[in-house]
Short mmCIF file of C-alpha atoms in Angstrom, two decimals:
data_model
loop_
_atom_site.label_atom_id
_atom_site.label_comp_id
_atom_site.label_asym_id
_atom_site.label_seq_id
_atom_site.Cartn_x
_atom_site.Cartn_y
_atom_site.Cartn_z
CA MET S 1 0.00 0.00 0.00
CA PHE S 2 2.80 2.36 0.94
CA LEU S 3 4.55 1.58 -2.34
CA PHE S 4 1.34 2.27 -4.31
CA VAL S 5 0.80 5.66 -2.61
CA SER S 6 4.42 6.57 -3.19
CA LEU S 7 4.14 5.74 -6.89
CA VAL S 8 0.96 7.81 -7.22
CA LEU S 9 2.54 10.79 -5.47
CA THR S 10 5.65 10.47 -7.60
CA ALA S 11 3.54 10.42 -10.75
CA VAL S 12 1.58 13.49 -9.62
CA VAL S 13 4.73 15.45 -8.78
CA ALA S 14 6.37 14.42 -12.07
CA SER S 15 3.29 15.55 -14.03
CA TRP S 16 3.25 18.85 -12.15
CA VAL S 17 6.93 19.49 -12.85
CA ALA S 18 6.52 18.56 -16.53
CA TRP S 19 3.56 20.91 -16.84
CA ARG S 20 5.49 23.79 -15.27
CA VAL S 21 8.44 23.22 -17.60
CA LYS S 22 6.18 23.09 -20.66
CA ASN S 23 4.27 26.24 -19.66
CA ARG S 24 7.13 28.19 -18.11
CA ALA S 25 6.73 31.12 -20.52
CA MET S 26 3.02 31.45 -19.73
CA LEU S 27 3.69 31.14 -15.99
CA ARG S 28 6.38 33.84 -16.13
CA LYS S 29 4.21 36.30 -18.05
CA SER S 30 1.17 35.61 -15.88
CA ARG S 31 2.98 37.12 -12.89
CA ASP S 32 2.71 40.54 -14.52
CA ILE S 33 -1.09 40.28 -14.62
CA PRO S 34 -2.90 41.25 -11.41
CA GLY S 35 -5.19 38.71 -9.79
CA PRO S 36 -6.11 36.92 -6.57
CA PRO S 37 -3.66 34.66 -4.72
CA THR S 38 -3.78 30.99 -5.71
CA VAL S 39 -3.79 27.60 -4.02
CA PRO S 40 -1.23 25.07 -5.37
CA GLY S 41 -2.85 22.69 -7.84
CA LEU S 42 -6.27 24.34 -7.63
CA GLY S 43 -5.47 27.93 -8.48
CA ASN S 44 -8.58 29.96 -7.64
CA ALA S 45 -11.02 27.09 -8.13
CA LEU S 46 -12.18 27.26 -4.50
CA SER S 47 -13.57 30.77 -5.12
CA PHE S 48 -16.09 29.24 -7.55
CA MET S 49 -17.28 26.48 -5.23
CA GLY S 50 -20.44 28.30 -4.12
CA PRO S 51 -23.92 28.07 -5.66
CA PRO S 52 -24.21 29.02 -9.35
CA GLU S 53 -25.94 32.32 -8.54
CA ARG S 54 -22.77 33.38 -6.68
CA ILE S 55 -20.49 33.03 -9.72
CA SER S 56 -21.48 36.42 -11.10
CA ASP S 57 -20.74 38.07 -7.74
CA VAL S 58 -17.31 36.43 -7.57
CA ILE S 59 -16.33 37.78 -10.99
CA GLY S 60 -17.78 41.19 -10.09
CA GLU S 61 -15.80 41.35 -6.87
CA MET S 62 -12.58 40.42 -8.69
CA ARG S 63 -13.21 43.11 -11.32
CA GLN S 64 -13.75 45.70 -8.62
CA GLN S 65 -10.52 44.74 -6.85
CA TYR S 66 -8.19 44.09 -9.79
CA GLY S 67 -9.55 46.22 -12.63
CA ASP S 68 -10.39 45.65 -16.29
CA VAL S 69 -7.60 43.11 -16.88
CA PHE S 70 -6.90 40.42 -14.30
CA ARG S 71 -6.19 36.72 -14.13
CA PHE S 72 -7.47 33.73 -12.23
CA TRP S 73 -6.54 30.06 -12.42
CA LEU S 74 -8.96 27.15 -12.66
CA GLY S 75 -6.57 24.32 -11.93
CA PRO S 76 -3.97 24.42 -14.75
CA ASP S 77 -6.02 26.79 -16.93
CA LEU S 78 -4.98 30.44 -16.87
CA ASN S 79 -7.97 32.72 -17.50
CA VAL S 80 -7.53 36.42 -18.18
CA ILE S 81 -10.58 38.65 -17.89
CA VAL S 82 -10.62 41.64 -20.23
CA SER S 83 -13.59 43.94 -19.76
CA ASP S 84 -12.43 47.17 -21.37
CA PRO S 85 -14.91 47.46 -24.30
CA GLU S 86 -12.42 48.75 -26.85
CA GLU S 87 -9.86 46.07 -26.07
CA ALA S 88 -12.52 43.36 -25.85
CA LYS S 89 -13.84 44.12 -29.35
CA SER S 90 -10.33 44.29 -30.76
CA LEU S 91 -9.46 40.93 -29.22
CA LEU S 92 -12.63 39.22 -30.48
CA SER S 93 -11.75 40.38 -34.01
CA ASN S 94 -8.15 39.15 -33.76
CA ASN S 95 -7.27 35.95 -35.62
CA LYS S 96 -5.09 34.97 -32.64
CA THR S 97 -8.28 34.46 -30.60
CA SER S 98 -10.19 32.27 -33.05
CA THR S 99 -9.84 29.14 -30.91
CA LYS S 100 -12.60 28.39 -28.38
CA GLY S 101 -11.47 28.19 -24.76
CA PRO S 102 -10.98 24.93 -22.84
CA GLN S 103 -14.28 25.21 -20.97
CA TYR S 104 -16.17 24.67 -24.25
CA LYS S 105 -15.00 21.05 -24.22
CA TYR S 106 -17.79 20.30 -21.74
CA MET S 107 -20.28 21.19 -24.47
CA THR S 108 -18.84 18.74 -26.98
CA ASP S 109 -20.71 15.74 -25.53
CA TYR S 110 -23.89 17.47 -26.72
CA CYS S 111 -22.75 19.65 -29.60
CA GLY S 112 -19.71 17.93 -31.04
CA GLN S 113 -16.68 19.81 -32.36
CA GLY S 114 -18.51 22.19 -34.66
CA ILE S 115 -20.42 25.45 -34.71
CA LEU S 116 -20.88 26.03 -30.97
CA SER S 117 -17.88 24.39 -29.36
CA GLY S 118 -15.43 23.98 -32.22
CA SER S 119 -12.72 26.22 -33.66
CA GLY S 120 -10.54 26.72 -36.70
CA PRO S 121 -11.20 25.16 -40.11
CA VAL S 122 -13.82 22.68 -38.81
CA TRP S 123 -15.87 25.43 -37.20
CA ARG S 124 -15.51 27.69 -40.23
CA LYS S 125 -16.63 25.02 -42.73
CA ARG S 126 -19.64 23.91 -40.70
CA ARG S 127 -20.82 27.44 -40.07
CA LYS S 128 -20.58 28.12 -43.79
CA VAL S 129 -22.70 25.03 -44.47
CA VAL S 130 -25.70 26.15 -42.39
CA ILE S 131 -25.50 29.92 -42.69
CA PRO S 132 -27.93 30.18 -45.67
CA ASN S 133 -30.79 29.17 -43.36
CA TYR S 134 -30.04 32.00 -40.92
CA GLY S 135 -29.69 34.93 -43.31
CA ARG S 136 -32.15 37.83 -43.46
CA ARG S 137 -33.91 36.59 -46.58
CA ALA S 138 -34.20 33.07 -45.22
CA VAL S 139 -35.66 34.36 -41.94
CA GLN S 140 -38.15 36.45 -43.89
CA SER S 141 -39.40 33.27 -45.55
CA TYR S 142 -40.13 31.78 -42.11
CA GLU S 143 -42.66 34.54 -41.37
CA VAL S 144 -45.77 32.41 -41.93
CA VAL S 145 -44.58 29.71 -39.49
CA PHE S 146 -43.51 32.32 -36.93
CA ASN S 147 -47.02 33.77 -36.93
CA GLN S 148 -48.84 30.44 -36.97
CA GLU S 149 -46.92 29.05 -33.99
CA ALA S 150 -47.25 32.35 -32.11
CA ASP S 151 -51.02 32.10 -32.62
CA VAL S 152 -50.99 28.53 -31.28
CA THR S 153 -49.08 29.76 -28.22
CA VAL S 154 -51.64 32.51 -27.65
CA GLU S 155 -54.48 29.99 -27.87
CA ARG S 156 -52.70 27.80 -25.34
CA LEU S 157 -52.30 30.79 -23.00
CA LYS S 158 -56.01 31.63 -23.30
CA LYS S 159 -56.77 28.37 -21.49
CA ILE S 160 -54.93 29.55 -18.37
CA PRO S 161 -57.32 31.12 -15.82
CA GLU S 162 -57.09 34.89 -15.57
CA GLY S 163 -54.84 35.99 -12.72
CA LYS S 164 -53.28 32.57 -12.15
CA THR S 165 -49.52 32.70 -11.54
CA PHE S 166 -47.54 30.41 -13.83
CA ASP S 167 -44.09 30.16 -15.46
CA ILE S 168 -44.59 31.49 -18.98
CA TYR S 169 -41.33 29.95 -20.23
CA ASP S 170 -42.91 26.49 -20.38
CA ASP S 171 -45.44 27.63 -22.98
CA ILE S 172 -43.03 29.87 -24.86
CA VAL S 173 -40.37 27.18 -25.30
CA ARG S 174 -42.92 24.77 -26.78
CA GLY S 175 -43.87 27.38 -29.32
CA THR S 176 -40.27 28.18 -30.24
CA THR S 177 -39.46 24.47 -30.44
CA TYR S 178 -42.27 23.75 -32.89
CA THR S 179 -41.21 26.83 -34.86
CA VAL S 180 -37.59 25.70 -35.14
CA CYS S 181 -38.66 22.22 -36.24
CA GLN S 182 -40.82 23.65 -39.04
CA THR S 183 -38.22 26.15 -40.25
CA LEU S 184 -34.58 25.24 -39.63
CA MET S 185 -35.28 21.49 -39.38
CA GLY S 186 -37.63 21.42 -42.39
CA LEU S 187 -40.46 19.36 -40.81
CA THR S 188 -44.21 19.73 -40.92
CA ARG S 189 -46.14 20.40 -37.75
CA GLU S 190 -47.57 16.88 -37.82
CA GLN S 191 -44.09 15.38 -38.08
CA THR S 192 -42.89 17.61 -35.25
CA LEU S 193 -45.61 16.47 -32.86
CA LYS S 194 -44.73 12.81 -33.49
CA LEU S 195 -40.99 13.15 -32.81
CA PRO S 196 -39.70 10.82 -30.07
CA TYR S 197 -38.30 12.42 -26.91
CA LEU S 198 -39.15 15.95 -28.08
CA GLU S 199 -40.95 16.71 -24.83
CA ALA S 200 -38.09 15.29 -22.78
CA VAL S 201 -35.52 17.40 -24.63
CA ILE S 202 -37.68 20.51 -24.11
CA THR S 203 -38.06 19.97 -20.39
CA GLU S 204 -34.61 18.61 -19.56
CA SER S 205 -32.32 20.89 -21.58
CA HIS S 206 -32.10 23.54 -18.85
CA ASP S 207 -30.81 20.98 -16.33
CA GLN S 208 -28.18 19.88 -18.84
CA TYR S 209 -26.96 23.47 -19.17
CA LEU S 210 -26.57 23.51 -15.39
CA ILE S 211 -24.50 20.32 -15.54
CA VAL S 212 -22.24 21.85 -18.19
CA PHE S 213 -21.77 25.00 -16.13
CA LYS S 214 -21.00 23.00 -13.00
CA ARG S 215 -18.26 21.16 -14.90
CA MET S 216 -16.91 24.49 -16.13
CA THR S 217 -16.66 25.95 -12.63
CA LYS S 218 -16.25 23.01 -10.19
CA TRP S 219 -12.67 21.73 -10.27
CA TYR S 220 -13.49 18.22 -9.03
CA LEU S 221 -16.07 17.68 -11.80
CA GLN S 222 -13.34 18.39 -14.34
CA ILE S 223 -11.59 15.21 -13.27
CA ASP S 224 -13.25 12.66 -15.55
CA LEU S 225 -12.92 9.73 -13.16
CA LEU S 226 -14.68 11.64 -10.37
CA TYR S 227 -17.34 12.96 -12.74
CA TYR S 228 -18.12 9.44 -14.01
CA LEU S 229 -18.98 8.44 -10.44
CA THR S 230 -21.63 11.15 -10.01
CA LYS S 231 -25.34 11.06 -10.77
CA LEU S 232 -24.78 14.06 -13.04
CA TYR S 233 -22.89 11.84 -15.47
CA HIS S 234 -25.72 9.29 -15.49
CA GLN S 235 -28.28 12.07 -16.13
CA GLN S 236 -26.14 13.39 -18.95
CA GLN S 237 -25.83 10.01 -20.66
CA VAL S 238 -29.59 9.36 -20.46
CA PHE S 239 -30.28 12.79 -21.97
CA ILE S 240 -27.72 12.37 -24.76
CA LYS S 241 -29.34 9.07 -25.75
CA LYS S 242 -32.71 10.82 -26.05
CA MET S 243 -31.10 13.73 -27.90
CA LEU S 244 -29.46 11.45 -30.46
CA ASP S 245 -32.66 9.45 -30.99
CA LEU S 246 -34.55 12.71 -31.57
CA GLY S 247 -31.94 13.88 -34.07
CA ASP S 248 -31.93 10.51 -35.84
CA SER S 249 -35.71 10.74 -36.32
CA ILE S 250 -35.41 14.22 -37.80
CA VAL S 251 -32.67 13.14 -40.21
CA ARG S 252 -34.67 10.12 -41.38
CA LEU S 253 -37.68 12.29 -42.14
CA ARG S 254 -35.57 14.68 -44.19
CA LEU S 255 -33.81 11.84 -46.03
CA LYS S 256 -37.19 10.81 -47.44
CA ILE S 257 -37.48 14.29 -48.96
CA LEU S 258 -33.93 14.27 -50.28
CA GLU S 259 -34.57 10.91 -51.98
CA THR S 260 -37.13 12.65 -54.20
CA MET S 261 -34.51 15.12 -55.50
CA THR S 262 -32.07 14.43 -58.29
CA ASP S 263 -28.36 14.82 -57.60
CA GLU S 264 -28.33 17.76 -59.98
CA LYS S 265 -31.10 19.48 -58.02
CA LYS S 266 -29.24 18.94 -54.74
CA ARG S 267 -26.05 20.44 -56.14
CA GLU S 268 -27.98 23.37 -57.54
CA LEU S 269 -29.57 24.12 -54.16
CA LEU S 270 -26.29 23.74 -52.28
CA ASP S 271 -24.44 26.04 -54.66
CA SER S 272 -27.15 28.70 -54.95
CA LYS S 273 -26.53 31.82 -52.89
CA SER S 274 -28.92 34.33 -54.41
CA ASP S 275 -32.28 32.63 -54.90
CA GLU S 276 -34.48 33.11 -51.82
CA LYS S 277 -36.33 29.82 -52.22
CA SER S 278 -33.06 27.93 -52.49
CA ASN S 279 -31.97 29.26 -49.10
CA THR S 280 -34.73 27.38 -47.30
CA GLU S 281 -35.77 24.62 -49.69
CA LEU S 282 -32.87 22.77 -48.10
CA SER S 283 -33.10 22.64 -44.31
CA VAL S 284 -30.17 22.80 -41.90
CA VAL S 285 -30.48 19.01 -41.68
CA ASP S 286 -30.18 18.61 -45.44
CA ARG S 287 -27.13 20.83 -45.64
CA LEU S 288 -25.34 18.97 -42.86
CA VAL S 289 -26.04 15.61 -44.53
CA LEU S 290 -25.20 16.69 -48.09
CA SER S 291 -22.13 18.79 -47.31
CA ASN S 292 -19.79 15.80 -46.79
CA GLN S 293 -18.08 17.87 -44.10
CA ILE S 294 -19.05 15.52 -41.24
CA PRO S 295 -18.21 11.84 -41.85
CA GLU S 296 -19.43 10.58 -38.43
CA TYR S 297 -23.21 10.19 -38.13
CA ASP S 298 -23.32 10.95 -34.39
CA GLU S 299 -21.40 14.15 -35.09
CA ILE S 300 -24.09 15.19 -37.57
CA LEU S 301 -26.72 14.55 -34.90
CA LYS S 302 -24.79 16.66 -32.38
CA GLU S 303 -24.41 19.49 -34.86
CA LEU S 304 -28.13 19.22 -35.48
CA PHE S 305 -28.77 19.54 -31.75
CA THR S 306 -26.58 22.66 -31.71
CA ALA S 307 -28.83 24.31 -34.30
CA PHE S 308 -31.93 23.06 -32.50
CA THR S 309 -31.20 24.07 -28.90
CA SER S 310 -29.38 27.34 -29.65
CA SER S 311 -32.46 28.46 -31.57
CA GLN S 312 -35.44 27.21 -29.56
CA GLU S 313 -34.03 27.55 -26.03
CA ALA S 314 -32.31 30.92 -26.49
CA THR S 315 -35.29 32.59 -28.16
CA ALA S 316 -37.63 31.20 -25.51
CA LYS S 317 -35.51 32.67 -22.73
CA ILE S 318 -35.28 36.11 -24.31
CA THR S 319 -39.03 36.14 -25.03
CA SER S 320 -39.79 35.09 -21.45
CA TYR S 321 -37.54 37.83 -20.08
CA LEU S 322 -39.18 40.43 -22.32
CA LEU S 323 -42.67 39.44 -21.20
CA GLN S 324 -41.58 39.25 -17.58
CA MET S 325 -40.08 42.76 -17.81
CA MET S 326 -43.39 44.02 -19.15
CA ALA S 327 -45.17 42.42 -16.19
CA TYR S 328 -42.73 44.10 -13.80
CA HIS S 329 -42.95 47.50 -15.52
CA PRO S 330 -46.60 48.25 -16.38
CA GLU S 331 -45.80 51.75 -17.68
CA CYS S 332 -43.42 50.23 -20.27
CA GLN S 333 -45.98 47.56 -21.11
CA GLU S 334 -48.71 50.13 -21.82
CA LYS S 335 -46.36 52.18 -23.97
CA LEU S 336 -45.46 49.09 -25.99
CA TYR S 337 -49.11 48.02 -26.23
CA ALA S 338 -50.03 51.47 -27.57
CA GLU S 339 -47.33 51.13 -30.22
CA ILE S 340 -48.60 47.68 -31.21
CA GLN S 341 -52.13 49.04 -31.54
CA ASP S 342 -50.90 51.97 -33.57
CA VAL S 343 -48.88 49.88 -36.03
CA LEU S 344 -51.21 46.88 -36.39
CA ASP S 345 -54.72 47.55 -37.64
CA ALA S 346 -57.53 45.68 -35.91
CA ASN S 347 -58.02 43.40 -38.91
CA GLU S 348 -54.31 42.64 -39.36
CA LYS S 349 -53.48 39.28 -37.87
CA ASP S 350 -49.91 38.53 -38.89
CA VAL S 351 -46.82 40.43 -37.75
CA THR S 352 -44.60 41.25 -40.72
CA ASP S 353 -41.13 42.69 -41.19
CA GLU S 354 -42.71 46.01 -42.10
CA HIS S 355 -44.65 46.08 -38.83
CA ILE S 356 -41.55 45.23 -36.80
CA LYS S 357 -39.54 47.99 -38.49
CA GLN S 358 -42.16 50.52 -37.37
CA MET S 359 -42.10 49.39 -33.73
CA THR S 360 -39.21 51.47 -32.43
CA TYR S 361 -40.19 51.07 -28.79
CA LEU S 362 -40.33 47.29 -29.19
CA ASP S 363 -36.77 47.44 -30.49
CA MET S 364 -35.72 49.53 -27.49
CA VAL S 365 -37.31 47.04 -25.09
CA PHE S 366 -35.67 44.11 -26.91
CA LYS S 367 -32.22 45.72 -26.74
CA GLU S 368 -32.60 46.47 -23.05
CA VAL S 369 -33.66 42.89 -22.35
CA ILE S 370 -30.60 41.39 -24.06
CA ARG S 371 -28.40 43.97 -22.32
CA LEU S 372 -29.58 42.82 -18.90
CA PHE S 373 -29.91 39.13 -19.76
CA PRO S 374 -27.40 38.22 -22.50
CA ILE S 375 -27.51 34.66 -23.78
CA GLY S 376 -23.71 34.49 -23.68
CA VAL S 377 -22.65 35.40 -20.13
CA MET S 378 -18.91 35.10 -20.75
CA LEU S 379 -16.95 34.30 -23.89
CA GLN S 380 -13.75 32.28 -23.69
CA ARG S 381 -11.04 32.05 -26.34
CA THR S 382 -7.59 30.42 -26.26
CA LEU S 383 -4.73 32.65 -27.42
CA THR S 384 -2.51 31.03 -30.04
CA GLU S 385 0.11 33.78 -29.70
CA ASP S 386 1.03 36.52 -27.24
CA ILE S 387 -1.10 39.65 -27.55
CA LYS S 388 0.09 42.97 -26.15
CA LEU S 389 -2.54 45.24 -24.63
CA ARG S 390 -1.98 48.79 -23.42
CA ASN S 391 -0.63 47.81 -20.01
CA VAL S 392 0.02 44.08 -20.10
CA THR S 393 0.82 41.17 -22.41
CA LEU S 394 -1.57 38.23 -22.62
CA PRO S 395 0.53 35.07 -22.97
CA ALA S 396 -0.04 32.40 -25.61
CA GLY S 397 -1.92 29.45 -24.18
CA CYS S 398 -4.02 31.45 -21.75
CA SER S 399 -7.80 31.71 -21.99
CA LEU S 400 -9.18 35.12 -22.81
CA VAL S 401 -12.50 35.73 -21.03
CA ILE S 402 -14.87 38.54 -22.06
CA PRO S 403 -17.46 39.07 -19.27
CA ILE S 404 -20.36 40.32 -21.37
CA PHE S 405 -22.86 40.20 -18.50
CA HIS S 406 -20.69 42.45 -16.33
CA MET S 407 -19.72 44.82 -19.14
CA GLN S 408 -23.36 45.40 -19.99
CA ARG S 409 -24.08 46.28 -16.35
CA ASP S 410 -20.99 48.42 -15.75
CA LYS S 411 -21.85 51.78 -14.16
CA ARG S 412 -19.00 53.44 -16.06
CA TYR S 413 -20.86 52.93 -19.33
CA TRP S 414 -24.48 52.72 -18.26
CA GLU S 415 -26.45 55.08 -16.05
CA ASN S 416 -28.17 53.14 -13.26
CA PRO S 417 -26.98 49.94 -15.00
CA ASN S 418 -29.10 47.37 -13.16
CA ALA S 419 -32.36 49.22 -13.84
CA PHE S 420 -34.68 48.27 -16.68
CA ASN S 421 -34.80 51.38 -18.87
CA PRO S 422 -35.58 50.92 -22.59
CA GLU S 423 -35.23 54.68 -23.14
CA ARG S 424 -31.46 54.30 -22.97
CA PHE S 425 -31.78 52.80 -26.48
CA GLU S 426 -33.71 55.66 -28.08
CA PRO S 427 -32.67 55.89 -31.75
CA CYS S 428 -31.08 59.31 -31.25
CA LYS S 429 -28.79 58.08 -28.46
CA PRO S 430 -25.41 56.44 -29.13
CA ILE S 431 -25.07 52.89 -27.86
CA PRO S 432 -22.08 52.46 -25.51
CA GLU S 433 -19.17 50.32 -26.66
CA ALA S 434 -19.86 47.97 -23.74
CA TYR S 435 -22.73 46.30 -25.60
CA LEU S 436 -21.99 42.87 -27.07
CA PRO S 437 -25.20 40.82 -26.76
CA PHE S 438 -24.45 38.88 -29.95
CA SER S 439 -20.69 38.65 -29.33
CA HIS S 440 -18.39 40.32 -31.86
CA GLY S 441 -16.13 39.45 -34.76
CA PRO S 442 -16.18 36.35 -36.99
CA MET S 443 -17.56 34.15 -34.19
CA ASP S 444 -20.60 36.33 -33.53
CA CYS S 445 -24.07 34.87 -33.01
CA LEU S 446 -25.21 32.91 -36.05
CA GLY S 447 -28.91 33.12 -35.17
CA ARG S 448 -29.22 36.83 -34.36
CA TYR S 449 -31.71 37.60 -37.17
CA PHE S 450 -33.70 34.43 -36.60
CA GLY S 451 -33.90 35.00 -32.85
CA THR S 452 -34.66 38.71 -33.01
CA LYS S 453 -37.58 38.30 -35.39
CA LEU S 454 -39.03 35.28 -33.57
CA VAL S 455 -38.82 36.98 -30.15
CA LYS S 456 -40.49 40.13 -31.44
CA THR S 457 -43.23 38.24 -33.32
CA VAL S 458 -44.20 36.10 -30.33
CA SER S 459 -44.03 39.04 -27.91
CA VAL S 460 -46.25 41.23 -30.06
CA LYS S 461 -48.84 38.49 -30.43
CA ILE S 462 -49.02 37.86 -26.68
CA LEU S 463 -48.98 41.52 -25.60
CA ARG S 464 -51.71 42.27 -28.10
CA GLU S 465 -53.99 39.75 -26.37
CA PHE S 466 -53.00 40.04 -22.70
CA ARG S 467 -52.00 42.51 -20.05
CA LEU S 468 -49.30 40.87 -17.95
CA THR S 469 -48.72 41.24 -14.22
CA SER S 470 -46.54 39.34 -11.75
CA PRO S 471 -46.70 38.58 -8.01
CA GLU S 472 -42.97 39.32 -7.82
CA ARG S 473 -40.93 42.49 -8.32
CA TYR S 474 -38.02 43.16 -10.63
CA GLU S 475 -35.85 44.05 -7.64
CA ASP S 476 -36.35 40.54 -6.21
CA MET S 477 -35.03 38.70 -9.28
CA ARG S 478 -32.21 36.21 -8.66
CA LEU S 479 -30.09 35.18 -11.60
CA VAL S 480 -27.96 32.12 -12.13
CA MET S 481 -25.10 31.78 -14.60
CA ALA S 482 -25.67 28.48 -16.44
CA VAL S 483 -23.92 29.11 -19.77
CA SER S 484 -26.64 31.71 -20.35
CA VAL S 485 -28.42 33.84 -17.74
CA ALA S 486 -31.39 32.09 -16.11
CA SER S 487 -33.89 33.28 -13.55
CA VAL S 488 -33.71 31.21 -10.34
CA ASN S 489 -37.48 31.54 -9.73
CA GLY S 490 -38.44 31.06 -13.36
CA TYR S 491 -40.61 33.57 -15.21
CA PRO S 492 -43.78 33.96 -13.10
CA VAL S 493 -46.54 36.06 -14.67
CA GLN S 494 -50.30 36.45 -14.61
CA LEU S 495 -52.47 37.03 -17.69
CA HIS S 496 -55.42 39.40 -18.07
CA PRO S 497 -57.18 39.30 -21.47
CA ARG S 498 -57.31 42.62 -23.31
CA ASN S 499 -60.63 41.64 -24.89
CA VAL S 500 -59.63 43.20 -28.19
CA ILE S 501 -62.40 42.87 -30.77
CA GLN S 502 -60.92 42.25 -34.19
CA ASN S 503 -62.91 42.62 -37.42
#
């Protein structure tokens, strides 16, 4: 036994020494970057051991103490926070930061090595494959489905008793899920409703995001052997099986459509960049299958899940936040309702691009919502080379971290930054540099047009039919960092029909 322990300790020490020798340049340069004291082997990992809702406070406290550029260690990973807006944007546009950070590896079990968690040539090729389905013209062609599913969501909400408190996210995410399946995935509504495990994926995805974030921030869960012994690992594996079965069913449905096309037609649709119909006649599924960029079938299914969850879950959260903010701020809600009534005639049912363009206050509300509750809380990139900033050099091999959530609530750039105030986005006012809700540079948000239009369409439809209230107050909100920003208490609202008589 003594010999075994001695061998283990020797191996650990040898690994530690080898790591220090290999990373001696990074270790030397890191000493010039301010940051909290570390614990041998763990770095600053113990600071992140609290509940998920404390993570934001920990980062905020470090920023306050060490400034716009500081470092912290998560085990062997050196992370450097940069929250100066000018430097952050410059870094996100730099080709030396085009590699995703090490924490993204905990997403690969779900999303593979591609669009969300991948880097370099693989990421670039796969993004290019699916981008036609996310462009402005493609999103415009989804307008009919956006409106139809928003109407279905409204009808579902009408069945909830007036004044009853409920979490509106549950209804919103079903609507956005069915919308994504009928647009990006290329299915009919009937096919969507028959998909296996769809309900499970809808209801369990949030818990999976929490598991990923726990692995990102809890040092002991980053040790694979320890993680495999936890119930979290078992939950993850059960979910991934359901996720892959769901994706397989979607692919099989689309393959039946592809079998009806000639090879010439497929090539024509893949190569076409200008024809609007061609952009969406092939779904994201079709493009992933036909591109020959992904030889492994499971990897196709994981890339498919990336497109699925980043579209339906993200838009549902933003929509829920927007509606919740209207419930918390009745004066803003009435102003937005008046705008909706002014732009949409009583006999106009569908929300179009032209209507949305005229709703300037809706745009202000939307921008304020994604300022306060960005989908990407922090961005992480691995530096491939040293980068010199004004006062310090970031060493190659470190992880650059851009704290979007904190930048967008920084009192230096925003007056009363934690308050909900859409007027700060009036068209005549300049938007501060510290505003990166869709990231920045070549790795910016792929689904920004899709998400923006879907959120606005659903919100208009609901606010046109209901006045929203809530038993809670905005000041009492508790947020948790789980890859994106989530509300600890959900999105509790109450509905009161407007009783609008339409011709």
